[in-house]
Amino acid sequence: MNSPDTPQMIVLIGLMGSGKTTVGRALAKRLKLVFSDSDDAVEKIAKRSVREIFENQGEDIFRKLESQALVELCDAKSPTVLAVAGGAIISQSNRDLLQKNAKCIVWLDAPTPTLISRTGRGKHRPLLDGDPVGSLNKMRLDREPLYQSLATHHLVTQSQTIDEVVERIISLCSLQTNGLSLTESSENGAVR
Ligand code: S3P
């Protein structure tokens, strides 16, 4: 039985285009849990799109809103699958918050060309407007140590289907699939 203090979140982190939202939504559906996405929460708080926030208020304000959104999301009363936008882990306090509240933190990763082909579909990524390959390569260099330090599991995806990635996360995190709680089904099989 989970105590009220038991972390109730499965957290997905990784660069833009790594599949956090797509996989997170499918994982939540499979586990019958709530799905949340930090960019959606930011847009709800700000009542404007991520792109509008970047363009009108700048990245610093976006990052403040992002931290606020994470505090609210980590206060969720129901077990949640949380997709955390790529840059949120830059902040130490965001990292501490996620570490405190997550049952497991999965770093979704993919080669840069794969990220590029996926990010073409999102309008909420102004940081990729100019030189997406150069920007993503720089972000990879800057952020990889942070993803690494935070993640309980690292999963490189390229040709797997969404369902395959979902099943892999369920297995890596030893999750039960009855949708009642985030208790473990067996000994936690964390690998790094
Ligand atoms: C960003 C990632 C985006 C969005 C914004 C900035 C980043 O979210 O928050 O464009 O700095 O990596 P996704 O990771 O969901 O694409």
Coordinates of C-alpha atoms and ligand atoms in Angstrom, one line a residue:
M1 CA 0.0 0.0 0.0
N2 CA 1.3 3.4 -0.9
S3 CA 1.6 5.9 2.0
P4 CA 0.5 9.5 1.3
D5 CA 4.2 10.4 0.9
T6 CA 5.0 7.7 -1.7
P7 CA 6.1 9.3 -5.0
Q8 CA 3.2 9.1 -7.4
M9 CA 4.8 10.1 -10.7
I10 CA 6.5 8.5 -13.6
V11 CA 8.5 11.3 -15.1
L12 CA 9.8 11.4 -18.7
I13 CA 12.7 13.7 -19.5
G14 CA 14.8 14.3 -22.6
L15 CA 15.6 16.6 -25.5
M16 CA 12.9 18.1 -27.8
G17 CA 11.7 15.3 -30.1
S18 CA 12.7 12.5 -27.8
G19 CA 9.0 11.4 -27.6
K20 CA 8.1 12.4 -24.1
T21 CA 4.6 13.6 -24.9
T22 CA 3.7 10.8 -27.4
V23 CA 5.1 8.1 -25.2
G24 CA 3.9 9.6 -22.0
R25 CA 0.3 9.8 -23.3
A26 CA 0.4 6.2 -24.4
L27 CA 2.0 5.1 -21.1
A28 CA -0.7 6.9 -19.1
K29 CA -3.4 5.3 -21.1
R30 CA -1.9 1.8 -20.7
L31 CA -1.5 2.3 -16.9
K32 CA -4.9 4.1 -16.6
L33 CA -3.2 7.0 -15.0
V34 CA -3.5 10.8 -15.5
F35 CA -1.1 12.3 -18.1
S36 CA 0.3 15.8 -17.7
D37 CA 2.7 17.8 -19.9
S38 CA 4.7 20.7 -18.5
D39 CA 4.3 22.8 -21.7
D40 CA 0.5 22.4 -21.5
A41 CA 0.6 23.5 -17.9
V42 CA 2.7 26.6 -18.7
E43 CA 0.2 27.5 -21.5
K44 CA -2.7 27.1 -19.1
I45 CA -1.1 29.3 -16.4
A46 CA 0.0 32.0 -18.9
K47 CA -3.1 31.8 -21.1
R48 CA -0.9 32.0 -24.1
S49 CA 1.2 29.6 -26.2
V50 CA 4.8 28.6 -25.5
R51 CA 5.8 30.4 -28.7
E52 CA 4.0 33.6 -27.7
I53 CA 5.6 33.5 -24.2
F54 CA 9.1 33.2 -25.8
E55 CA 8.4 36.0 -28.3
N56 CA 6.6 38.5 -26.0
Q57 CA 8.1 37.8 -22.6
G58 CA 11.4 36.0 -23.3
E59 CA 12.9 32.8 -22.1
D60 CA 13.5 33.9 -18.5
I61 CA 9.8 34.4 -17.9
F62 CA 9.1 31.1 -19.7
R63 CA 11.5 29.3 -17.3
K64 CA 9.8 30.9 -14.3
L65 CA 6.4 29.8 -15.5
E66 CA 7.8 26.4 -16.2
S67 CA 9.0 26.1 -12.6
Q68 CA 5.6 27.2 -11.3
A69 CA 3.9 24.6 -13.5
L70 CA 6.1 21.9 -12.2
V71 CA 5.4 22.7 -8.6
E72 CA 1.6 22.5 -9.4
L73 CA 2.0 19.3 -11.3
C74 CA 4.1 17.7 -8.6
D75 CA 1.3 18.4 -6.2
A76 CA -1.1 16.2 -8.2
K77 CA -3.4 14.1 -6.0
S78 CA -3.6 11.2 -8.5
P79 CA -0.7 9.1 -9.8
T80 CA 0.5 10.8 -12.9
V81 CA 2.7 10.2 -16.0
L82 CA 4.5 13.6 -16.4
A83 CA 6.3 14.7 -19.6
V84 CA 8.8 17.4 -18.6
A85 CA 9.8 19.8 -21.4
G86 CA 13.4 19.4 -22.5
G87 CA 14.9 22.5 -20.8
A88 CA 13.1 22.3 -17.4
I89 CA 15.9 20.2 -15.9
I90 CA 18.4 23.1 -16.3
S91 CA 17.1 24.4 -13.0
Q92 CA 18.5 22.7 -9.9
S93 CA 15.3 23.4 -8.0
N94 CA 13.2 21.8 -10.7
R95 CA 15.6 18.8 -10.6
D96 CA 15.2 18.5 -6.9
L97 CA 11.5 18.7 -7.1
L98 CA 11.3 15.9 -9.7
Q99 CA 13.6 13.7 -7.8
K100 CA 11.6 14.1 -4.7
N101 CA 8.3 13.3 -6.4
A102 CA 9.1 10.7 -9.0
K103 CA 8.9 7.0 -8.6
C104 CA 11.0 6.7 -11.7
I105 CA 12.6 9.2 -14.1
V106 CA 13.0 7.9 -17.6
W107 CA 15.4 9.8 -19.9
L108 CA 14.2 9.3 -23.5
D109 CA 16.9 9.7 -26.0
A110 CA 17.4 9.4 -29.8
P111 CA 20.1 10.4 -32.3
T112 CA 19.9 14.0 -33.4
P113 CA 18.6 13.2 -37.0
T114 CA 15.7 11.4 -35.4
L115 CA 15.0 14.3 -33.1
I116 CA 15.1 16.6 -36.1
S117 CA 12.6 14.6 -38.0
R118 CA 10.2 14.5 -35.1
T119 CA 10.6 18.2 -34.0
G120 CA 9.4 19.4 -37.4
R121 CA 5.9 18.6 -36.1
G122 CA 5.9 21.0 -33.1
K123 CA 5.2 24.7 -33.2
H124 CA 6.1 25.2 -29.6
R125 CA 9.9 25.1 -30.2
P126 CA 11.2 28.6 -30.9
L127 CA 14.7 27.6 -29.8
L128 CA 14.9 25.4 -33.0
D129 CA 13.9 28.2 -35.4
G130 CA 17.3 29.1 -36.8
D131 CA 19.7 26.1 -36.9
P132 CA 17.9 23.1 -35.4
V133 CA 20.8 20.7 -35.8
G134 CA 23.3 23.1 -34.3
S135 CA 20.9 24.0 -31.5
L136 CA 20.0 20.4 -30.6
N137 CA 23.7 19.4 -30.7
K138 CA 24.6 22.2 -28.3
M139 CA 21.6 21.3 -26.0
R140 CA 22.7 17.7 -26.0
L141 CA 26.2 18.7 -24.9
D142 CA 24.9 21.1 -22.2
R143 CA 22.1 19.0 -20.9
E144 CA 23.3 15.4 -21.2
P145 CA 25.1 15.4 -17.8
L146 CA 21.9 16.8 -16.2
Y147 CA 19.6 14.1 -17.8
Q148 CA 22.1 11.5 -16.8
S149 CA 22.3 12.7 -13.1
L150 CA 18.5 12.8 -12.8
A151 CA 17.4 9.7 -14.7
T152 CA 16.8 6.4 -13.0
H153 CA 16.6 4.8 -16.5
H154 CA 18.0 5.8 -19.9
L155 CA 16.1 4.6 -23.0
V156 CA 17.4 5.2 -26.5
T157 CA 14.5 5.1 -29.0
Q158 CA 14.8 5.1 -32.8
S159 CA 12.9 2.4 -34.7
Q160 CA 10.7 1.0 -31.9
T161 CA 7.0 1.5 -32.0
I162 CA 5.3 3.6 -29.3
D163 CA 3.8 0.5 -27.8
E164 CA 7.3 -1.1 -27.6
V165 CA 8.7 1.9 -25.8
V166 CA 5.7 1.9 -23.4
E167 CA 6.2 -1.8 -22.6
R168 CA 10.0 -1.2 -22.1
I169 CA 9.3 1.5 -19.5
I170 CA 6.8 -0.6 -17.7
S171 CA 9.4 -3.3 -17.4
L172 CA 12.3 -1.0 -16.6
C173 CA 10.3 0.7 -13.8
S174 CA 8.6 -2.5 -12.7
L175 CA 5.2 -0.9 -12.9
Q176 CA 1.9 -2.6 -12.2
T177 CA -0.6 -2.2 -15.0
N178 CA -3.8 -2.3 -13.0
G179 CA -4.1 1.5 -12.8
L180 CA -4.7 1.5 -9.1
S181 CA -1.4 2.8 -7.8
L182 CA 2.3 3.0 -8.7
T183 CA 3.3 0.2 -6.4
E184 CA 6.0 -2.1 -7.9
S185 CA 5.1 -5.5 -9.3
S186 CA 8.5 -6.9 -8.4
E187 CA 11.9 -5.9 -7.3
N188 CA 12.8 -2.6 -9.0
G189 CA 15.0 -3.3 -12.0
A190 CA 16.6 0.0 -12.3
V191 CA 19.5 0.1 -14.7
R192 CA 21.7 3.1 -15.6
Ligands
S3P1 C1 12.3 23.5 -24.8 C2 11.5 22.4 -25.0 C3 10.1 22.5 -25.4 C4 9.5 23.8 -24.9 C5 10.3 25.0 -25.3 C6 11.8 24.9 -24.8 C7 13.7 23.3 -24.4 O1 9.3 21.4 -24.9 O2 9.4 23.8 -23.5 O3 10.3 25.1 -26.7 O4 14.4 24.2 -23.9 O5 14.2 22.1 -24.6 P1 9.5 19.8 -25.5 O6 10.7 19.3 -24.9 O7 8.3 19.2 -25.0 O8 9.6 19.9 -27.0

